[in-house]
Coordinates of C-alpha atoms and ligand atoms in Angstrom, one line a residue:
M1 CA 26.1 -10.2 40.9
W2 CA 23.8 -13.1 40.4
R3 CA 22.5 -11.6 37.2
Q4 CA 26.0 -11.4 35.7
T5 CA 26.8 -15.0 36.6
S6 CA 23.7 -16.4 35.0
H7 CA 24.4 -14.3 32.0
A8 CA 28.0 -15.5 31.7
R9 CA 26.8 -19.1 32.0
R10 CA 24.3 -18.7 29.2
V11 CA 27.0 -17.2 27.0
S12 CA 29.4 -20.1 27.4
A13 CA 26.8 -22.7 26.7
Q14 CA 25.7 -20.7 23.7
R15 CA 29.2 -20.6 22.2
T16 CA 29.4 -24.4 22.0
D17 CA 26.0 -24.6 20.4
N18 CA 26.9 -22.0 17.8
V19 CA 29.6 -24.1 16.2
Q20 CA 27.2 -27.0 15.9
V21 CA 24.5 -24.8 14.4
W22 CA 26.6 -23.7 11.5
S23 CA 27.9 -27.1 10.7
A24 CA 24.4 -28.5 10.7
A25 CA 23.3 -25.6 8.5
R26 CA 26.1 -26.3 6.1
A27 CA 25.1 -30.0 6.0
A28 CA 21.6 -29.0 5.0
L29 CA 22.9 -27.7 1.7
D30 CA 24.3 -29.8 -1.2
G31 CA 27.5 -28.1 -2.3
L32 CA 28.5 -28.2 -5.9
P33 CA 28.6 -31.7 -7.6
H34 CA 31.9 -33.6 -7.3
G35 CA 33.0 -31.6 -4.3
A36 CA 33.6 -28.5 -6.4
G37 CA 32.7 -26.1 -3.6
L38 CA 29.7 -24.0 -2.6
N39 CA 27.9 -21.7 -4.9
I40 CA 24.9 -19.7 -3.9
A41 CA 23.1 -20.1 -7.2
H42 CA 23.5 -23.8 -7.2
E43 CA 21.9 -24.0 -3.7
A44 CA 19.1 -21.6 -4.7
V45 CA 18.2 -23.0 -8.1
D46 CA 20.0 -26.0 -9.7
R47 CA 19.9 -28.4 -6.8
H48 CA 16.1 -28.3 -6.7
V49 CA 16.0 -29.4 -10.4
L50 CA 18.5 -32.2 -9.6
H51 CA 16.2 -33.3 -6.8
G52 CA 13.2 -33.5 -9.2
R53 CA 11.5 -30.3 -8.2
G54 CA 12.3 -28.4 -11.4
G55 CA 8.6 -28.1 -12.3
E56 CA 7.7 -26.1 -9.2
T57 CA 7.3 -22.4 -9.4
A58 CA 10.4 -20.4 -8.3
I59 CA 9.2 -16.9 -9.2
R60 CA 5.7 -15.5 -9.7
W61 CA 6.1 -12.0 -11.0
L62 CA 3.2 -9.5 -10.8
G63 CA 3.7 -6.7 -13.2
K64 CA 2.6 -3.1 -12.5
K65 CA 0.0 -3.2 -15.2
G66 CA -1.6 -6.5 -14.2
D67 CA 0.5 -8.8 -16.3
R68 CA 2.0 -12.0 -14.7
R69 CA 4.9 -14.2 -15.4
E70 CA 5.9 -17.5 -13.8
L71 CA 9.3 -19.1 -13.9
T72 CA 9.7 -22.7 -12.7
Y73 CA 12.9 -23.7 -11.0
E74 CA 13.9 -25.5 -14.2
Q75 CA 13.2 -22.3 -16.3
L76 CA 15.1 -20.2 -13.8
R77 CA 18.0 -22.6 -14.0
D78 CA 18.0 -22.4 -17.8
E79 CA 17.6 -18.6 -17.9
S80 CA 20.4 -18.0 -15.3
N81 CA 22.6 -20.4 -17.3
R82 CA 21.9 -18.3 -20.3
F83 CA 23.0 -15.2 -18.5
A84 CA 26.1 -16.9 -17.2
N85 CA 26.9 -17.8 -20.9
L86 CA 26.1 -14.3 -21.9
L87 CA 28.9 -13.1 -19.6
V88 CA 31.2 -15.7 -21.0
G89 CA 30.4 -14.4 -24.5
L90 CA 31.3 -10.9 -23.4
G91 CA 34.7 -12.1 -22.1
V92 CA 33.8 -11.3 -18.5
V93 CA 35.8 -13.5 -16.1
P94 CA 35.0 -14.7 -12.5
G95 CA 35.7 -12.0 -9.9
E96 CA 34.7 -9.1 -12.2
R97 CA 31.7 -7.0 -11.1
V98 CA 28.3 -7.1 -12.7
F99 CA 25.9 -4.3 -11.7
V100 CA 22.2 -4.5 -12.1
L101 CA 20.0 -1.4 -12.2
L102 CA 16.5 -2.7 -12.8
G103 CA 13.1 -2.5 -11.1
R104 CA 11.7 -5.7 -9.7
V105 CA 11.5 -7.6 -13.0
P106 CA 12.4 -11.3 -13.7
E107 CA 15.5 -10.2 -15.6
L108 CA 16.9 -8.9 -12.3
Y109 CA 16.6 -12.3 -10.7
V110 CA 18.0 -14.0 -13.7
S111 CA 21.0 -11.6 -13.9
V112 CA 21.8 -12.0 -10.2
L113 CA 21.7 -15.8 -10.2
G114 CA 23.5 -16.1 -13.6
A115 CA 26.3 -13.7 -12.4
L116 CA 26.7 -15.8 -9.3
K117 CA 26.9 -19.0 -11.4
H118 CA 29.7 -17.4 -13.4
R119 CA 31.4 -16.4 -10.1
T120 CA 31.3 -12.7 -10.9
V121 CA 30.4 -10.4 -8.0
V122 CA 27.0 -9.0 -8.4
C123 CA 25.7 -5.7 -7.2
P124 CA 22.0 -4.8 -7.5
L125 CA 21.4 -1.1 -7.3
F126 CA 18.2 0.7 -6.4
S127 CA 16.5 1.7 -9.6
S128 CA 15.4 4.9 -7.9
F129 CA 18.9 6.1 -7.6
G130 CA 19.9 9.2 -9.5
P131 CA 23.0 9.5 -11.6
E132 CA 25.3 10.7 -8.7
P133 CA 24.8 7.7 -6.4
I134 CA 25.1 5.4 -9.4
K135 CA 28.3 6.9 -10.6
Q136 CA 29.9 6.7 -7.1
R137 CA 29.0 3.0 -6.7
V138 CA 29.8 1.8 -10.3
N139 CA 33.2 3.5 -9.9
L140 CA 33.9 2.2 -6.4
G141 CA 32.9 -1.3 -7.5
S142 CA 34.9 -1.0 -10.8
A143 CA 31.9 -2.5 -12.6
S144 CA 32.6 -4.3 -15.9
V145 CA 29.0 -4.9 -16.9
L146 CA 25.7 -3.0 -16.2
V147 CA 22.3 -4.5 -16.8
T148 CA 19.6 -1.9 -17.0
T149 CA 16.7 -0.7 -19.1
A150 CA 16.9 1.6 -22.1
A151 CA 14.9 4.2 -20.2
H152 CA 17.3 4.2 -17.2
Y153 CA 20.2 4.2 -19.5
A154 CA 19.1 7.2 -21.4
R155 CA 18.1 9.2 -18.3
K156 CA 20.8 8.2 -15.8
I157 CA 23.7 6.6 -17.5
V158 CA 24.2 8.6 -20.6
P159 CA 25.0 11.8 -18.7
I160 CA 27.7 10.1 -16.7
R161 CA 28.9 7.5 -19.2
S162 CA 32.2 9.1 -19.9
E163 CA 33.0 9.0 -16.2
L164 CA 32.5 5.3 -15.8
S165 CA 35.9 4.2 -17.0
T166 CA 35.8 0.5 -16.0
L167 CA 32.4 -0.2 -17.6
R168 CA 32.9 -2.2 -20.8
H169 CA 29.4 -3.6 -21.5
V170 CA 25.8 -2.3 -21.0
V171 CA 23.0 -4.8 -21.5
L172 CA 19.6 -3.3 -22.1
V173 CA 16.5 -5.1 -21.1
S174 CA 13.9 -4.0 -23.5
D175 CA 11.3 -1.5 -22.4
D176 CA 9.4 1.2 -24.3
V177 CA 12.4 3.2 -25.2
A178 CA 14.5 1.9 -28.1
P179 CA 18.2 1.9 -27.4
E180 CA 20.4 4.1 -29.6
P181 CA 23.0 2.0 -31.3
E182 CA 26.3 2.6 -29.4
D183 CA 29.6 1.0 -28.6
G184 CA 29.4 -1.5 -25.8
V185 CA 25.6 -1.2 -25.5
M186 CA 23.7 -4.4 -26.3
S187 CA 20.3 -5.9 -26.2
W188 CA 19.4 -8.4 -23.5
A189 CA 16.9 -10.2 -25.8
L190 CA 19.5 -10.6 -28.6
L191 CA 22.3 -11.9 -26.3
M192 CA 20.1 -14.1 -24.2
G193 CA 18.5 -15.5 -27.4
E194 CA 22.0 -16.6 -28.7
A195 CA 23.2 -17.9 -25.3
S196 CA 23.1 -21.6 -24.5
S197 CA 20.9 -22.8 -21.6
S198 CA 23.4 -25.2 -20.3
Y199 CA 26.2 -24.0 -18.1
R200 CA 28.4 -25.9 -15.7
I201 CA 29.3 -23.8 -12.6
G202 CA 33.0 -23.8 -12.1
P203 CA 34.7 -24.7 -8.8
T204 CA 33.6 -22.1 -6.2
S205 CA 35.3 -21.6 -2.9
P206 CA 33.0 -20.7 -0.1
E207 CA 35.3 -17.7 0.4
D208 CA 34.9 -16.4 -3.2
P209 CA 33.2 -13.0 -3.3
A210 CA 29.6 -13.2 -4.5
L211 CA 27.5 -10.2 -3.6
L212 CA 28.3 -6.5 -3.3
H213 CA 26.0 -4.1 -1.5
F214 CA 26.7 -0.5 -0.7
T215 CA 26.0 1.0 2.6
S216 CA 26.4 4.5 4.0
G217 CA 28.5 5.9 6.8
T218 CA 28.6 9.3 8.4
T219 CA 31.6 10.4 6.4
G220 CA 33.3 9.6 3.1
T221 CA 31.9 7.7 0.2
P222 CA 29.5 4.8 0.5
K223 CA 31.1 1.5 1.5
G224 CA 31.0 -1.5 -0.7
V225 CA 30.2 -4.5 1.5
V226 CA 31.5 -7.8 0.2
H227 CA 29.8 -11.1 0.9
V228 CA 31.1 -14.5 -0.1
H229 CA 29.3 -17.6 -1.3
E230 CA 29.5 -19.1 2.2
A231 CA 26.8 -16.5 3.2
V232 CA 24.2 -18.9 1.7
V233 CA 24.7 -21.1 4.9
A234 CA 23.3 -18.3 7.0
H235 CA 20.7 -17.3 4.5
H236 CA 19.3 -20.8 4.5
A237 CA 19.6 -21.4 8.3
T238 CA 17.9 -18.1 9.2
G239 CA 15.2 -18.8 6.7
T240 CA 14.5 -21.9 8.7
H241 CA 14.8 -20.4 12.2
V242 CA 13.3 -17.0 11.8
L243 CA 11.0 -17.1 8.7
D244 CA 10.0 -20.8 9.1
L245 CA 10.4 -21.2 5.4
R246 CA 9.3 -24.6 3.9
A247 CA 9.4 -26.0 0.4
G248 CA 6.4 -25.0 -1.5
D249 CA 5.7 -21.9 0.6
I250 CA 4.5 -18.8 -1.0
F251 CA 6.9 -16.2 0.2
W252 CA 6.7 -12.4 -0.2
C253 CA 9.6 -10.2 0.7
T254 CA 8.6 -6.6 -0.1
A255 CA 12.1 -5.2 0.0
D256 CA 13.8 -4.2 -3.2
P257 CA 16.9 -6.2 -4.2
G258 CA 18.8 -2.9 -4.2
W259 CA 18.8 -3.3 -0.5
V260 CA 20.5 -6.3 1.1
T261 CA 17.2 -7.6 2.5
G262 CA 15.9 -7.9 -1.0
T263 CA 18.8 -10.0 -2.0
S264 CA 19.5 -12.2 1.1
Y265 CA 15.8 -12.8 1.7
G266 CA 14.1 -11.5 -1.5
I267 CA 16.2 -14.0 -3.6
V268 CA 18.6 -16.3 -1.9
S269 CA 17.1 -17.7 1.3
P270 CA 13.6 -18.5 0.0
L271 CA 14.9 -20.1 -3.2
T272 CA 17.3 -22.3 -1.2
H273 CA 14.2 -23.6 0.6
G274 CA 12.3 -24.3 -2.6
A275 CA 9.7 -21.6 -1.9
T276 CA 7.8 -19.6 -4.6
L277 CA 8.8 -15.9 -4.6
I278 CA 6.2 -13.3 -5.1
V279 CA 7.8 -10.5 -7.0
D280 CA 5.7 -7.4 -7.2
E281 CA 6.9 -4.8 -9.6
A282 CA 4.6 -2.0 -8.2
D283 CA 5.2 0.3 -5.3
F284 CA 3.4 0.2 -2.0
D285 CA -0.4 0.4 -2.2
V286 CA -2.7 -0.8 0.6
D287 CA -5.3 -2.4 -1.5
R288 CA -2.8 -4.0 -3.9
W289 CA -0.8 -5.4 -1.0
Y290 CA -3.8 -7.0 0.8
G291 CA -5.0 -8.2 -2.6
I292 CA -1.7 -10.0 -3.1
L293 CA -1.6 -11.5 0.3
Q294 CA -5.1 -12.9 -0.3
S295 CA -5.1 -14.0 -3.9
E296 CA -1.6 -15.4 -3.9
R297 CA -2.2 -17.1 -0.6
V298 CA 1.0 -15.8 0.9
N299 CA 2.3 -18.0 3.7
V300 CA 5.3 -16.0 4.8
W301 CA 5.5 -12.2 4.5
Y302 CA 8.7 -10.3 5.2
T303 CA 8.2 -6.5 5.2
A304 CA 9.4 -3.3 7.0
P305 CA 8.2 -1.0 9.7
T306 CA 7.5 1.9 7.3
A307 CA 5.1 -0.3 5.4
I308 CA 3.5 -1.6 8.5
R309 CA 3.0 2.0 9.8
M310 CA 1.4 2.9 6.5
L311 CA -0.9 -0.2 6.7
M312 CA -1.8 0.9 10.3
R313 CA -2.9 4.2 9.0
A314 CA -5.3 2.4 6.7
G315 CA -6.7 0.6 9.8
T316 CA -7.9 -2.9 10.6
K317 CA -11.0 -2.2 8.4
A318 CA -8.8 -2.5 5.3
V319 CA -7.6 -5.9 6.4
R320 CA -11.0 -7.3 7.3
G321 CA -12.3 -7.5 3.8
H322 CA -9.5 -9.9 2.9
D323 CA -8.9 -13.5 3.5
L324 CA -5.4 -13.8 4.9
S325 CA -5.8 -17.2 6.3
A326 CA -2.8 -18.6 4.4
L327 CA -0.5 -16.3 6.4
R328 CA 1.7 -18.2 8.9
V329 CA 4.5 -15.7 9.6
V330 CA 4.7 -11.9 9.3
A331 CA 8.2 -10.5 10.0
S332 CA 9.7 -7.1 9.7
V333 CA 13.2 -5.6 9.5
G334 CA 15.1 -2.4 8.8
E335 CA 14.1 0.1 11.5
P336 CA 12.7 0.1 14.9
L337 CA 9.2 -1.5 15.0
N338 CA 7.1 0.4 17.5
P339 CA 5.5 -1.7 20.2
E340 CA 2.1 -0.2 19.1
A341 CA 2.7 -1.8 15.7
V342 CA 3.2 -5.2 17.2
I343 CA 0.0 -4.8 19.3
W344 CA -1.9 -3.6 16.2
G345 CA -0.6 -6.5 14.2
R346 CA -2.1 -8.9 16.7
A347 CA -5.5 -7.3 16.2
A348 CA -5.2 -6.9 12.4
Y349 CA -3.6 -10.2 11.4
G350 CA -4.2 -12.3 14.5
M351 CA -0.5 -12.9 15.0
D352 CA 2.7 -11.3 16.2
I353 CA 4.7 -9.2 13.7
L354 CA 8.2 -10.6 14.3
D355 CA 10.7 -7.8 14.4
N356 CA 14.2 -8.7 13.6
W357 CA 17.5 -6.9 13.3
W358 CA 20.5 -7.1 11.0
Q359 CA 22.4 -4.9 8.7
T360 CA 24.2 -4.9 5.3
E361 CA 27.5 -6.0 6.9
T362 CA 25.9 -9.0 8.7
G363 CA 24.5 -10.4 5.5
G364 CA 21.7 -12.1 7.3
I365 CA 19.3 -11.9 10.3
M366 CA 21.2 -11.8 13.6
I367 CA 18.7 -10.9 16.2
A368 CA 15.1 -11.9 16.0
N369 CA 11.7 -12.6 17.4
R370 CA 11.0 -16.0 15.9
P371 CA 8.2 -18.5 15.8
G372 CA 7.8 -20.3 19.1
L373 CA 9.4 -17.5 21.3
A374 CA 7.3 -15.1 23.3
V375 CA 7.4 -11.6 21.7
K376 CA 8.1 -8.6 23.9
P377 CA 6.6 -5.7 21.9
G378 CA 9.4 -3.1 21.2
S379 CA 12.2 -5.6 21.5
M380 CA 14.1 -6.8 18.4
G381 CA 14.2 -10.3 19.9
V382 CA 17.1 -12.6 20.8
A383 CA 20.2 -13.7 19.0
V384 CA 19.4 -16.3 16.3
P385 CA 20.9 -19.8 16.6
G386 CA 24.6 -19.6 15.8
I387 CA 25.0 -16.0 16.8
E388 CA 26.4 -14.6 19.9
A389 CA 25.5 -10.9 20.5
Q390 CA 26.6 -8.7 23.4
I391 CA 26.5 -5.1 24.5
L392 CA 30.0 -3.5 24.7
R393 CA 30.8 -0.8 27.2
R394 CA 31.6 2.5 25.5
D395 CA 32.2 6.0 26.7
P396 CA 30.3 9.0 25.2
A397 CA 33.1 9.5 22.7
G398 CA 32.6 6.0 21.4
H399 CA 35.7 4.4 22.9
L400 CA 35.4 0.9 24.2
E401 CA 36.8 -0.2 27.5
M402 CA 39.4 -2.9 26.6
N403 CA 40.9 -5.6 28.9
D404 CA 43.6 -7.9 27.5
G405 CA 42.6 -7.2 23.9
E406 CA 38.9 -7.8 24.5
P407 CA 36.2 -5.2 25.0
A408 CA 34.3 -5.0 28.3
I409 CA 30.8 -6.4 28.1
E410 CA 27.8 -4.6 29.8
P411 CA 25.5 -6.6 32.0
P412 CA 21.8 -6.7 31.2
G413 CA 19.9 -3.4 31.5
V414 CA 22.8 -1.1 30.5
D415 CA 23.0 0.7 27.2
G416 CA 26.1 0.2 25.0
E417 CA 27.2 -0.8 21.5
L418 CA 25.6 -3.9 20.0
A419 CA 28.3 -6.3 18.9
L420 CA 28.5 -9.8 17.4
R421 CA 31.2 -12.4 17.9
V422 CA 33.0 -12.8 14.6
G423 CA 32.8 -16.0 12.6
W424 CA 29.3 -16.4 11.2
P425 CA 29.0 -17.4 7.6
S426 CA 27.4 -14.3 6.2
M427 CA 29.7 -11.9 7.9
F428 CA 31.1 -9.3 5.4
R429 CA 34.6 -10.0 4.3
A430 CA 35.6 -6.5 3.2
Y431 CA 34.7 -2.9 2.6
L432 CA 35.8 -2.8 -1.0
G433 CA 39.2 -1.1 -1.2
M434 CA 38.8 0.3 2.4
E435 CA 41.0 -2.0 4.5
D436 CA 41.3 0.5 7.3
R437 CA 37.6 1.1 7.7
Y438 CA 37.0 -2.6 7.7
R439 CA 39.5 -3.2 10.5
K440 CA 38.0 -0.4 12.6
C441 CA 34.7 -2.4 12.7
F442 CA 36.3 -5.0 14.9
A443 CA 37.4 -5.0 18.6
G444 CA 39.0 -8.2 19.8
S445 CA 36.8 -11.0 18.7
W446 CA 33.8 -8.7 18.2
Y447 CA 32.2 -7.0 15.2
R448 CA 31.0 -3.5 16.2
T449 CA 27.6 -2.8 14.7
G450 CA 27.5 1.0 15.3
D451 CA 24.1 0.6 16.9
L452 CA 23.3 1.3 20.6
A453 CA 21.2 -1.2 22.4
R454 CA 20.7 -3.1 25.6
I455 CA 20.0 -6.6 26.6
D456 CA 17.5 -7.7 29.3
D457 CA 17.7 -10.6 31.7
D458 CA 16.0 -12.9 29.3
G459 CA 18.5 -12.2 26.5
Y460 CA 16.1 -9.9 24.5
F461 CA 17.7 -7.0 22.7
W462 CA 16.2 -3.5 22.8
F463 CA 17.3 -0.9 20.2
V464 CA 18.4 2.4 21.6
G465 CA 19.6 4.3 18.5
R466 CA 22.5 4.7 16.1
A467 CA 25.9 5.7 17.4
D468 CA 26.6 7.8 14.4
D469 CA 24.8 10.4 12.2
V470 CA 23.4 8.1 9.5
I471 CA 19.8 8.6 8.6
K472 CA 17.2 5.8 8.3
S473 CA 14.4 7.0 6.1
A474 CA 11.7 4.5 5.0
G475 CA 14.3 1.8 5.7
H476 CA 17.0 3.4 3.5
L477 CA 20.3 4.0 5.2
I478 CA 21.4 7.4 4.0
G479 CA 24.8 8.9 4.5
P480 CA 24.5 12.6 5.2
F481 CA 27.9 13.2 3.6
E482 CA 26.7 11.8 0.3
V483 CA 23.7 14.2 0.3
E484 CA 25.9 17.2 1.5
S485 CA 28.4 16.5 -1.3
A486 CA 25.7 16.5 -4.0
L487 CA 24.3 19.8 -2.6
M488 CA 27.7 21.4 -2.6
E489 CA 27.9 20.8 -6.4
H490 CA 25.2 23.5 -6.8
A491 CA 26.9 26.8 -7.8
A492 CA 24.9 28.7 -5.1
I493 CA 25.8 26.6 -2.1
A494 CA 28.8 27.4 0.1
E495 CA 28.1 24.8 2.8
A496 CA 25.6 22.1 3.7
G497 CA 24.7 20.1 6.7
V498 CA 22.2 17.2 6.5
I499 CA 20.3 15.5 9.3
G500 CA 17.3 13.1 9.8
I501 CA 14.2 14.5 11.5
P502 CA 11.9 12.1 13.3
D503 CA 8.8 11.2 11.3
P504 CA 5.9 9.0 12.6
V505 CA 5.6 7.0 9.4
I506 CA 8.9 6.8 7.6
G507 CA 11.2 6.9 10.7
E508 CA 13.2 10.0 9.6
V509 CA 13.0 12.5 6.8
V510 CA 16.1 14.0 5.3
K511 CA 16.5 17.7 5.9
A512 CA 19.3 19.9 4.6
F513 CA 20.6 23.2 5.9
V514 CA 22.7 25.2 3.5
V515 CA 24.6 28.5 3.6
L516 CA 24.6 30.3 0.3
K517 CA 27.7 31.8 -1.4
Q518 CA 28.2 35.5 -0.9
G519 CA 26.1 37.6 -3.2
V520 CA 23.6 34.8 -4.0
V521 CA 20.0 36.0 -3.6
D522 CA 17.7 33.7 -1.7
D523 CA 14.3 33.7 -3.4
P524 CA 11.6 31.1 -4.2
A525 CA 13.1 30.4 -7.7
L526 CA 16.5 29.5 -6.1
R527 CA 14.8 27.3 -3.5
R528 CA 13.0 25.4 -6.3
D529 CA 16.3 25.1 -8.2
L530 CA 18.1 23.7 -5.2
M531 CA 15.4 21.0 -4.7
A532 CA 15.4 20.1 -8.4
H533 CA 19.2 19.9 -8.4
A534 CA 19.1 17.5 -5.3
R535 CA 16.4 15.3 -6.8
R536 CA 18.1 15.1 -10.2
K537 CA 21.5 14.3 -8.8
L538 CA 20.4 11.9 -6.0
G539 CA 17.0 10.5 -6.9
A540 CA 13.9 10.8 -4.9
V541 CA 14.8 8.4 -2.2
I542 CA 18.0 10.1 -1.0
A543 CA 17.2 13.7 -1.9
P544 CA 16.3 16.0 1.1
R545 CA 12.6 16.6 1.5
E546 CA 13.4 20.1 2.7
I547 CA 16.3 22.5 2.2
V548 CA 16.6 25.4 4.6
V549 CA 18.8 28.4 4.0
R550 CA 20.8 29.6 7.0
N551 CA 23.3 32.4 7.5
E552 CA 25.7 30.0 9.2
L553 CA 26.0 26.4 10.4
P554 CA 27.5 25.2 13.8
H555 CA 31.1 24.0 13.5
T556 CA 33.5 22.1 15.7
R557 CA 36.8 23.8 16.4
S558 CA 38.4 21.7 13.6
G559 CA 35.8 23.1 11.2
K560 CA 33.4 20.1 10.8
I561 CA 29.7 20.8 10.7
M562 CA 28.1 19.7 14.0
R563 CA 25.2 17.7 12.7
R564 CA 24.2 16.7 16.2
L565 CA 23.9 20.3 17.3
L566 CA 21.9 21.1 14.2
K567 CA 19.6 18.3 15.0
A568 CA 19.2 19.2 18.7
R569 CA 18.4 22.8 17.8
E570 CA 15.9 21.7 15.2
L571 CA 14.2 19.3 17.6
E572 CA 14.0 22.0 20.3
A573 CA 12.6 24.5 17.9
H574 CA 9.8 22.1 16.8
G575 CA 9.1 20.5 20.2
Ligands
LIG601 P1 21.0 -1.5 6.5 O1 22.5 -1.9 6.5 O2 20.7 -0.5 5.5 O3 20.2 -2.7 6.4 O4 20.7 -0.8 7.9 C1 21.0 -1.4 9.1 C2 20.6 -0.6 10.2 O5 19.2 -0.5 10.3 C3 21.0 -1.2 11.6 O6 22.3 -0.9 11.9 C4 20.0 -0.4 12.5 O7 20.4 0.9 12.8 C5 18.7 -0.4 11.6 N1 17.9 -1.5 11.9 C6 17.7 -2.6 11.2 N2 16.8 -3.4 11.7 C7 16.3 -2.8 12.8 C8 15.4 -3.1 13.9 N3 14.7 -4.3 13.8 N4 15.2 -2.2 14.9 C9 15.9 -1.1 14.9 N5 16.8 -0.7 14.0 C10 17.0 -1.6 12.9

């Protein structure tokens, strides 16, 4: 009884504070000149130039082959202005969707910021996606413009081009492959060369859509998560509270902007703080990473559990040869961070790795271990200032217990569904074109996260698992339905069920079970063909690592594949 009362008291005090946190956070930003609203790109770039910090480095790009490029805030302002003017020149109007399919190159950052200035809605896609996920997302988002490379265009877009009916313009950033002259396909260099470097951002309402990220559910197509310009308030505030970002910091977020972390914290938050972004084009490599931390004198490093587990495998010896004395904060997000990783981090880096929790829909960090708070290894930390998080009571079927229109809240120590009180600035405003699915995310005044967790007496949250079948593999949220659908397009497959199998390094690996059509002969050549089909359609990140042929799959009475049973059997068979 006492425990609940103290818990309730804490909640009520927190609610009053939350309102003040967000108004203070809003006041820390400038807003557009002459009261013209709030625009993410202005807060991230232009205002620093206005405040006389235009000469400071905004982006330090490290190319795969050892080349480097730096952009000052002033140059980033000019380049993003050019891109905004490029869109004007193409006749693209505010509210239209601009998609970016690029690796981590400066043009990606310029496109995202320029698109925000022009008040179009920008969607960065993972460059590792295959044609199928690209097609789905470009069509769901009704993209008008795609910025990509000639190589991606030739390999991934040309085969599906005729199915992308809304796409009017493709802008190709030059790489080794020369673009074929074609209608609607243009050169970045040419268009940017012609575009003016001055652009005045039009009036922007904080509620204007700004960013679009796709996330996966258990069923149906991916969901387009819409964030508005007001999200910048949360990006900036959490940058202060959790990442301790300061002007002039060297900040490295290892996430790709194709994932929401790589946008909210790989672009927006650090730039609003006047930090220098390290942008590494290359993939993970232990020596390269420690080399970057040392030679770039990184102060704040935001990474992910899979990467940390890979670094753990290389051992503390790999760290010792490097001078990481500039590091002030190491934080991690995206999947559960094992307690051993936190303890290892203390030995390896001499500091706590600050695990934190959020998801595409929340737009920013919601629960975190943060500087100045004691870390409990294995816990995701406490609700960040401005956020009220609770655990909702649910039955095994996922139904909440409701009283007077509000869900029942579990006391500390009891598992339930993690929920956030609605109203924070970076809360998603829609699932694009899926009003019903959006509405289902809310119960009373709470947003349901779909994660199972519990809270302890000190207000720390402990992750328990997902309430649905989505798979987390190396930080990527993968919808089994999307993988199953792509497999079903193979002429030999009658039925497919896809699950995640626990993996000590990448969290889960994607495994598919398929039933072949009658008369199809199962032999090694077919198996190879199935794997090749999956990789070609989906890309390496989403494609199953293993495809197993079965005579039948377990079904519910209504005929749905029982992924949970498939998984339970698999785990039992392999201990
Ligand atoms: P995404 O929308 O792709 O960023 O994935 C969000 C999901 O990743 C959450 O709903 C969780 O299931 C998982 N997740 C993110 N951060 C953590 C964390 N610190 N601990 C455990 N799971 C996490």
